[in-house]
Short mmCIF file of C-alpha atoms in Angstrom, two decimals:
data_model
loop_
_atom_site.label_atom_id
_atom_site.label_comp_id
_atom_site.label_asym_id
_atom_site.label_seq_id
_atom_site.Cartn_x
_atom_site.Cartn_y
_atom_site.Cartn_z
CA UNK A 207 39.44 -45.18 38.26
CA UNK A 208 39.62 -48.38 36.39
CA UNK A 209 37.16 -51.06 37.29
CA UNK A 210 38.26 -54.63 36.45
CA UNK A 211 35.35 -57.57 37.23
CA UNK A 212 37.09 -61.05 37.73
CA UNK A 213 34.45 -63.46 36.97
CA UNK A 214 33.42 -67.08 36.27
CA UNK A 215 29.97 -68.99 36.04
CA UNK A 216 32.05 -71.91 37.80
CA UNK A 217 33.54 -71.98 41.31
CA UNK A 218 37.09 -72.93 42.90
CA UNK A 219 38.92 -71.18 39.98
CA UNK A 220 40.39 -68.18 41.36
CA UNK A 221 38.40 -66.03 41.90
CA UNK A 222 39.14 -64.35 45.14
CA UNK A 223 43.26 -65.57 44.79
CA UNK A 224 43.35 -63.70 41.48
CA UNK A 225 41.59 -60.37 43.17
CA UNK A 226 43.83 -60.45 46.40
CA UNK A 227 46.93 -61.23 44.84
CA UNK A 228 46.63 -58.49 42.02
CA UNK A 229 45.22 -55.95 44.08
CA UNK A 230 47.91 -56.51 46.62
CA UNK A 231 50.33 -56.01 43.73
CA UNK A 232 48.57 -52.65 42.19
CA UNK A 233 48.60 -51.35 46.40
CA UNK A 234 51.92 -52.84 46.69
CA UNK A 235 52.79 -50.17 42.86
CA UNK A 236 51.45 -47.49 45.13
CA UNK A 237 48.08 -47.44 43.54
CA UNK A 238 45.06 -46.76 45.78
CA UNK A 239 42.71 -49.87 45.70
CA UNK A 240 39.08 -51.17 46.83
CA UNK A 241 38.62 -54.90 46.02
CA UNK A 242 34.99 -55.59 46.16
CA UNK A 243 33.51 -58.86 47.63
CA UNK A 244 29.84 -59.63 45.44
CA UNK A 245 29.85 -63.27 46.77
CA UNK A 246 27.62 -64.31 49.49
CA UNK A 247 29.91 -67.04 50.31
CA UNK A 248 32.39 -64.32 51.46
CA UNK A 249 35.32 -65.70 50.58
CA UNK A 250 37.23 -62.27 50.08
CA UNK A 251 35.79 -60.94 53.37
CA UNK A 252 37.17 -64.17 55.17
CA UNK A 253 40.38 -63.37 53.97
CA UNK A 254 41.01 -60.45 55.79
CA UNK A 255 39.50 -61.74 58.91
CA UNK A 256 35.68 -60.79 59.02
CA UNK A 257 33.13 -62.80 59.63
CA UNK A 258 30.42 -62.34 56.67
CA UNK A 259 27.72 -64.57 58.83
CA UNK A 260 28.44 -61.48 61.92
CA UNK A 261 28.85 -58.48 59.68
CA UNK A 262 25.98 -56.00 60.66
CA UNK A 263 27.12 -53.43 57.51
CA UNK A 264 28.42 -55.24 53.96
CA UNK A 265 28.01 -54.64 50.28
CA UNK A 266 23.74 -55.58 51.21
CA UNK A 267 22.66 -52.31 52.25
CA UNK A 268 23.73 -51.16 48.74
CA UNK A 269 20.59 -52.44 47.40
CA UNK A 270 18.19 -51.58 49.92
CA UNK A 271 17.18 -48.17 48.83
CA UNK A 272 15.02 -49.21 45.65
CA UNK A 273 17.64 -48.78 42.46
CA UNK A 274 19.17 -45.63 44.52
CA UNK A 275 22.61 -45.64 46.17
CA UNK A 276 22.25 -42.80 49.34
CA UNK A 277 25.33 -39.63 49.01
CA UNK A 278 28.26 -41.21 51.59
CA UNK A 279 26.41 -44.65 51.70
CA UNK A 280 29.79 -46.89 49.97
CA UNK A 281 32.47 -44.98 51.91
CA UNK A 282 30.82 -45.74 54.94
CA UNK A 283 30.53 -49.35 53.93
CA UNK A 284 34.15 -49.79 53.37
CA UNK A 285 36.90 -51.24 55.95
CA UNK A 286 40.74 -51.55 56.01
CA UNK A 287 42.69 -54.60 55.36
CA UNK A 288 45.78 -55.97 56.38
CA UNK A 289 47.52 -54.75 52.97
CA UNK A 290 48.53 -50.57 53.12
CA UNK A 291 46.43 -48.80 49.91
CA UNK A 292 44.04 -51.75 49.69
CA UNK A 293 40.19 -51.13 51.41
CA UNK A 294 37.38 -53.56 51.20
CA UNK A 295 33.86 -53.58 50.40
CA UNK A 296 32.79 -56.36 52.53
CA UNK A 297 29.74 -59.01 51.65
CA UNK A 298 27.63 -60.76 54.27
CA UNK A 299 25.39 -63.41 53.54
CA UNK A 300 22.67 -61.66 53.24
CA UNK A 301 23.66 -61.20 49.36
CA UNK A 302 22.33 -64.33 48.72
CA UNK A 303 18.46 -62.88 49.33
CA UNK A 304 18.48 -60.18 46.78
CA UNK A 305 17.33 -62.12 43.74
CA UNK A 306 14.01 -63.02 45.78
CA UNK A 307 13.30 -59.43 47.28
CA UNK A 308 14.56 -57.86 44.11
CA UNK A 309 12.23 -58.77 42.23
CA UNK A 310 10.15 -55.99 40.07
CA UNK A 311 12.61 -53.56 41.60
CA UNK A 312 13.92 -51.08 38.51
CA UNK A 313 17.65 -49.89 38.65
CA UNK A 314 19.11 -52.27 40.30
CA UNK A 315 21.45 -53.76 37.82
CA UNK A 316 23.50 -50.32 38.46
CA UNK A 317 23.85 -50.51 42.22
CA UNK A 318 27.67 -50.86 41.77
CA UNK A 319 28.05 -48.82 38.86
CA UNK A 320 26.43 -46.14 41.40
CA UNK A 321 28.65 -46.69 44.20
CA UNK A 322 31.82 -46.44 42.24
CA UNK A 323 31.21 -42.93 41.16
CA UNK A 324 30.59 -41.92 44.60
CA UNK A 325 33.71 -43.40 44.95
CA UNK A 326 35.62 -42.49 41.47
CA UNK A 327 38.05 -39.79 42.78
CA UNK A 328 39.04 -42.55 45.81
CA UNK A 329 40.75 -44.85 44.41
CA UNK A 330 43.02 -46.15 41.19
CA UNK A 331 41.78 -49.22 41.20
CA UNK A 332 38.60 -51.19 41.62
CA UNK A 333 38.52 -55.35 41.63
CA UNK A 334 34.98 -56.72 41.89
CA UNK A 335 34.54 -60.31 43.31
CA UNK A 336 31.67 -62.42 42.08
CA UNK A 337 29.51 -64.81 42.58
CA UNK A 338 29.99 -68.36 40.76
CA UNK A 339 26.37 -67.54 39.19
CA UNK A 340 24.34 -65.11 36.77
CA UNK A 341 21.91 -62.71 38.73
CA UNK A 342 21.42 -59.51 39.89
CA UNK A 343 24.95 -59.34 41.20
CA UNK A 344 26.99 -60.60 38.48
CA UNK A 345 24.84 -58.20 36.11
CA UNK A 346 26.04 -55.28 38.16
CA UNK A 347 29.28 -56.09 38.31
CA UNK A 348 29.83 -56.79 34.58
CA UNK A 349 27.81 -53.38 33.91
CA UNK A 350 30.41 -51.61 35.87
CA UNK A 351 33.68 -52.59 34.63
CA UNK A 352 35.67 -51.52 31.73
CA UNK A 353 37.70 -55.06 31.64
CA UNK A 354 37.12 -58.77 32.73
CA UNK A 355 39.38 -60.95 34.34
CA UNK A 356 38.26 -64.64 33.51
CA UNK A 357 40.23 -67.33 35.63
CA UNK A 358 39.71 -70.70 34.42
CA UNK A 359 40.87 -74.16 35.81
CA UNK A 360 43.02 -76.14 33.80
CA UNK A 361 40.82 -79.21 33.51
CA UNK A 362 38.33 -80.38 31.19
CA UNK A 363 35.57 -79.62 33.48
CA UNK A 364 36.04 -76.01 33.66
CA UNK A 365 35.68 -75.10 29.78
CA UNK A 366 31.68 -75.72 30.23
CA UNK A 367 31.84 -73.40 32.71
CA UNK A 368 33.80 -70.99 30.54
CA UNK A 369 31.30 -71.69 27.65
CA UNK A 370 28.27 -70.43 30.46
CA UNK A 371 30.04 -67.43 30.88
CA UNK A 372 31.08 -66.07 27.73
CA UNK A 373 27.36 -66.86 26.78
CA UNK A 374 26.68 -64.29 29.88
CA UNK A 375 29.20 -61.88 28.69
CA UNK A 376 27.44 -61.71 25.19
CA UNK A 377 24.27 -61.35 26.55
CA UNK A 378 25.24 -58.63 28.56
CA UNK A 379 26.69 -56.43 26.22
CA UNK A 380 24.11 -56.61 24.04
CA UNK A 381 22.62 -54.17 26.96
CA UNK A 382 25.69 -52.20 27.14
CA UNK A 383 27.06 -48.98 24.88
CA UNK A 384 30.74 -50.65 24.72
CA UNK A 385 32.49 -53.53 24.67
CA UNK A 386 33.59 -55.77 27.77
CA UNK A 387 37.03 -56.72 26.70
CA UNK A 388 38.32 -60.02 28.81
CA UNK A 389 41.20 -62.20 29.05
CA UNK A 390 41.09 -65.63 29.79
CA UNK A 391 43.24 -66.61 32.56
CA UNK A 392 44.14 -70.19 33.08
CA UNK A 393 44.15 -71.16 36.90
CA UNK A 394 45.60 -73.81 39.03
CA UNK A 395 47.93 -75.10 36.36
CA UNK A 396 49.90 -78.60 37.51
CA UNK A 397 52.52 -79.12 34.88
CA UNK A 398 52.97 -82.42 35.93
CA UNK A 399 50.01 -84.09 34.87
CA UNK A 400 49.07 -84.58 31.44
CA UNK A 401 45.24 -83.52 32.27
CA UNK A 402 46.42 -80.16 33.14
CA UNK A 403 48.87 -79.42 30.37
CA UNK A 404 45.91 -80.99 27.83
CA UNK A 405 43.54 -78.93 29.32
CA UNK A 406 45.57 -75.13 29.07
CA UNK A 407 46.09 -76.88 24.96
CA UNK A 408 42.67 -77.13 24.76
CA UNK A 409 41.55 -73.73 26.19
CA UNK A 410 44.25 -72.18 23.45
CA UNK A 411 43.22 -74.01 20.66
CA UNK A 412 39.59 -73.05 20.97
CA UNK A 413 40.31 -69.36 22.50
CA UNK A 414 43.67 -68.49 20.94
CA UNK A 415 44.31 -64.78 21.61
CA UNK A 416 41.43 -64.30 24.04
CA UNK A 417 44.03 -66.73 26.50
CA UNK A 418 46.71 -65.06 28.87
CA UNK A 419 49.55 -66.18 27.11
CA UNK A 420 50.75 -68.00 30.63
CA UNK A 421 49.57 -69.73 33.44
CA UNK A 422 48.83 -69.19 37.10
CA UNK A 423 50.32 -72.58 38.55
CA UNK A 424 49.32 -74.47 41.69
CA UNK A 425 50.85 -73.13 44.60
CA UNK A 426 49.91 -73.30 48.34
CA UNK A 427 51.06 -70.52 49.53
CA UNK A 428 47.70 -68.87 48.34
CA UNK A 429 46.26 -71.05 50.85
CA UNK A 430 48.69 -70.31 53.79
CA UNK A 431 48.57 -65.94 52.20
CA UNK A 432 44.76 -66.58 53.44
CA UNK A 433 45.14 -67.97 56.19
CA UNK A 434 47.27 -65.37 57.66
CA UNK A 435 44.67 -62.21 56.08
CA UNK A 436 47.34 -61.46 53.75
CA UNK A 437 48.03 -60.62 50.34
CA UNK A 438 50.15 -63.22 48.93
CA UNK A 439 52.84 -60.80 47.75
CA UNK A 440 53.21 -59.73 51.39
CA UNK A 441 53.43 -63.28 52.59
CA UNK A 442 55.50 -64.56 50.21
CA UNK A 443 56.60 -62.45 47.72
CA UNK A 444 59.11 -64.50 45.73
CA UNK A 445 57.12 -68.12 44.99
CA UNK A 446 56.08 -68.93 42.10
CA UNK A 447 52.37 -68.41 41.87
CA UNK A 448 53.24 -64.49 42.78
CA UNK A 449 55.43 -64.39 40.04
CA UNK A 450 53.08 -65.81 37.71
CA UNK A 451 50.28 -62.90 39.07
CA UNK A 452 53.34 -60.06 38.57
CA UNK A 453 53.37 -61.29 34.72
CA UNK A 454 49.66 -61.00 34.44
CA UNK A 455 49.45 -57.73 36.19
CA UNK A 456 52.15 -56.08 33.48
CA UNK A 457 50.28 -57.56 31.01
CA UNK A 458 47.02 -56.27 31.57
CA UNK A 459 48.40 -53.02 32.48
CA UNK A 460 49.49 -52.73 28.91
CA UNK A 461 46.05 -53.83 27.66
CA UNK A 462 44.21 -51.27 29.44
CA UNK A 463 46.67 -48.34 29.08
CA UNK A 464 47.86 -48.32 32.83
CA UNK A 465 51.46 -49.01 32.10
CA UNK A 466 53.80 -47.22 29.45
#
């Protein structure tokens, strides 16, 4: 199993597009895959049509057993989606309590890191979606993956953001026994405007190899993929923000050893 985080300490940068459309691809390779929704805003759960304000079981009851994960608790948790090889480990709401009743709790920045090795013989391919901020939930999610995905906007805006974050990711492996490696993937990319194309300069110049050496580009069929609970290389397979996440998929298959 190979568990890849896609994170930022800033939100509407592509997150949950970047999870959905590369998992679809890696289920789409054959690959068995679980994408992971860690937000209490639920945007990954909306996608494939459930309702995290209705759901009565989600990615929650994970941390009600006091640092412990129960035997056959995270299979049970799990539902299908609309993409063949792809399940989901839904979020509710309810996510956005644990910071207050975890408090004092021990073990529970290893929740997920528990629940994937119930899970390890499952699947190929784990994608964890996070919340835009650094708690409990982040913390688990960065302790259980062997690489981070880091989508950031191309505007100015956004590299504070990134700054927050790889402040986090320092901090946290300081607490872990190996590196996080991460790659820096710029997001929403207008080529048209000079704000965008000094932006992706600027992220380069400051971050040089740490950068994907591309771009994921504006593209609205993300919007209409989630609209219609699909992935966005079922729903259209051939535009050019799909071909963009094909590119970054090969290339972090090569960086982690999953491609030859």
């Amino acid at each position: 199993m190979r568990v890849w985080a896609v994170a930022n300490q800033k939100g509407g940068v592509g997150k949950t597009t970047s999870v959905v459309a590369l998992g679809g691809l890696l289920a789409e390779s054959g690959k068995r895959v679980l994408v992971a929704d860690l937000d209490p805003h639920g945007s990954l759960t909306s996608w494939f049509g459930y309702d995290p304000d209705r759901l009565e079981h989600s990615a929650f009851d994970l941390f009600q057993h006091k640092g412990k994960v129960p035997e056959g608790l995270p299979a049970q948790l799990l539902v299908e989606t609309s993409c063949k090889g792809m399940s989901l480990l839904p979020a509710s709401t309810a996510l956005a309590t644990l910071e207050r009743k975890m408090v004092g709790v021990e073990g529970m920045g290893l929740i997920i890191s528990r629940t994937l090795a119930q899970l390890w013989d499952d699947f190929d391919y784990v994608l964890l979606d996070n919340t835009p901020s650094l708690g409990v939930l982040m913390v688990n999610a960065l302790a259980a993956s062997q690489r981070l995905v880091l989508p950031v906007q191309t505007e100015f805006l956004a590299m504070k953001g990134l700054e927050r974050m790889l402040n986090t990711l320092q901090m946290i492996m300081r607490s872990r026994n190996n590196p996080l490696p991460y790659t820096i993937v710029p997001t929403l990319f207008d080529r048209r405007t000079q704000a965008s194309t000094q932006s992706l300069n600027a992220l380069r110049k400051t971050y040089g190899d740490d950068v994907w050496r591309f771009a994921i580009p504006v593209d609205t069929k993300f919007r209409d993929a989630s609209e219609a609970g699909l992935v966005p290389s079922m729903h259209s397979p051939d535009t050019h923000g799909v071909r963009a996440y094909r590119r970054l998929l090969d290339d972090l298959l090569i960086q982690t050893g999953g491609r030859e």
